[in-house]
Amino acid sequence: MTASQVSRARVARKIATAAAYGGGGIGLLGVGLIGLLVTESRLAVRAVGLLEGDPPPADGVYGAAFADPTSDQPPLVLAFLGDSTAAGLGVTRGEETPGALLATGLASVAERRVRLVNVARSGAQSVELAGQVELALPHRPELAVIIVGANDVTKHTPAPLAVRQLGETVRALRAAGCQVVVGTCPDLGTIKPVRPPLRWVARRLSRQLAAAQTIAVVEQGGRTVSLGSLLGPEFAARPEMFAADRYHPSAQGYATAAMALLPSLCAALDLWPEESGPRIEAEQVLPMAVAAAAAAGRSGTEVAAAERLGDLGRRWAQVKLRLRLGLPESSERVPEPGSASANSHPETGDVRATKR
């Protein structure tokens, strides 16, 4: 374990402990950096630009090919919560959003229709997850995906507060019988318009928050997948992975992230035996904080409770680096009644223009 991982594990445990006991004042930065970062942040915002409009609607039933007129089995309900990345800002068609991509993937693996309910909102921070849960639970989701954290970093939310709110959200969903997979805070240091020294600080804050999120989520019965710098190397080589603002993913970028998440979603629902599932490149059982720190530094890593250790499973975690699955072709979607896409032209669908 590297020195940076040791430090990250220590900070993550402090944040998670403060979150559990109601603390909110632990800072991750020295006071002397604040003035510099404020200036650098303003420059980065100007460089990134803004996307106008809302993410395209994607709610509806996926996997029409698996409809069985002789069966009364309802579709599996997949809920999406979180921020603009969960909502799919940056693409023009609902079928290109991460929710739609994963609903299509789940339908193919389960050979069952999947109904997507996306309550994520652009700009959302962890404090808004409680309201999103209230919107999602009436639909009785069997699986929820949460992607959150970037806005907590950029808007300077105290890390223990953000982590506590995420943990409470996972607890509420698990109490309702819903499996939960959290895509942890992405590494904001990989965003090209962000320059040093802000880039270095952004990377540090992002990874520390991601590690603390992992501890809180796994302790509440969920599992996490590190988004980290998943898109960073590919963005550097392929600019088309970015949306117009060079911050949010494009359709190709979302597909890359969805491929990293799909195996963990399927595992959470026991959709396949481990021996016939996607091959695992590496697997370890580590102390919780160590596992969280390791995952934050390696994109695509899944962390879940080490259930086979019994009571020790709350303090130890199973770490798996799954190989990415290829996503199936987009399946036909039946829009939710009354939605904007339900009234769209059959050829143009729910396309909305995305501008700088």
PDB file of C-alpha atoms in Angstrom, residues 10 42 55-56 131 141 160 178 199-200 238 244 250 299 307 319 322 327 335 353:
ATOM      1  CA  ARG A  10      -6.758   7.701   7.415  1.00  0.00           C
ATOM      2  CA  ARG A  42     -13.200  31.094 -11.324  1.00  0.00           C
ATOM      3  CA  PRO A  55     -30.873  16.267 -19.810  1.00  0.00           C
ATOM      4  CA  PRO A  56     -33.119  14.362 -22.236  1.00  0.00           C
ATOM      5  CA  GLY A 131     -35.798  14.495  -1.608  1.00  0.00           C
ATOM      6  CA  PRO A 141     -37.289   0.118  -7.070  1.00  0.00           C
ATOM      7  CA  PRO A 160     -18.625  14.672   6.669  1.00  0.00           C
ATOM      8  CA  CYS A 178     -33.694  -1.959  -2.595  1.00  0.00           C
ATOM      9  CA  ARG A 199      -5.997  20.192 -10.561  1.00  0.00           C
ATOM     10  CA  TRP A 200      -3.864  18.661  -7.814  1.00  0.00           C
ATOM     11  CA  ARG A 238     -10.223  11.058 -27.711  1.00  0.00           C
ATOM     12  CA  ALA A 244     -19.405  20.492 -25.585  1.00  0.00           C
ATOM     13  CA  SER A 250     -20.507  12.624 -24.272  1.00  0.00           C
ATOM     14  CA  SER A 299     -11.088   3.274 -11.446  1.00  0.00           C
ATOM     15  CA  GLU A 307     -20.168 -11.061   4.104  1.00  0.00           C
ATOM     16  CA  VAL A 319     -12.516  -5.475  -3.308  1.00  0.00           C
ATOM     17  CA  ARG A 322     -14.058  -6.492 -12.703  1.00  0.00           C
ATOM     18  CA  LEU A 327     -23.026  -2.955 -23.629  1.00  0.00           C
ATOM     19  CA  PRO A 335     -41.795   6.026 -22.723  1.00  0.00           C
ATOM     20  CA  ALA A 353     -30.239  20.566 -28.612  1.00  0.00           C
TER      21      ALA A 353
END
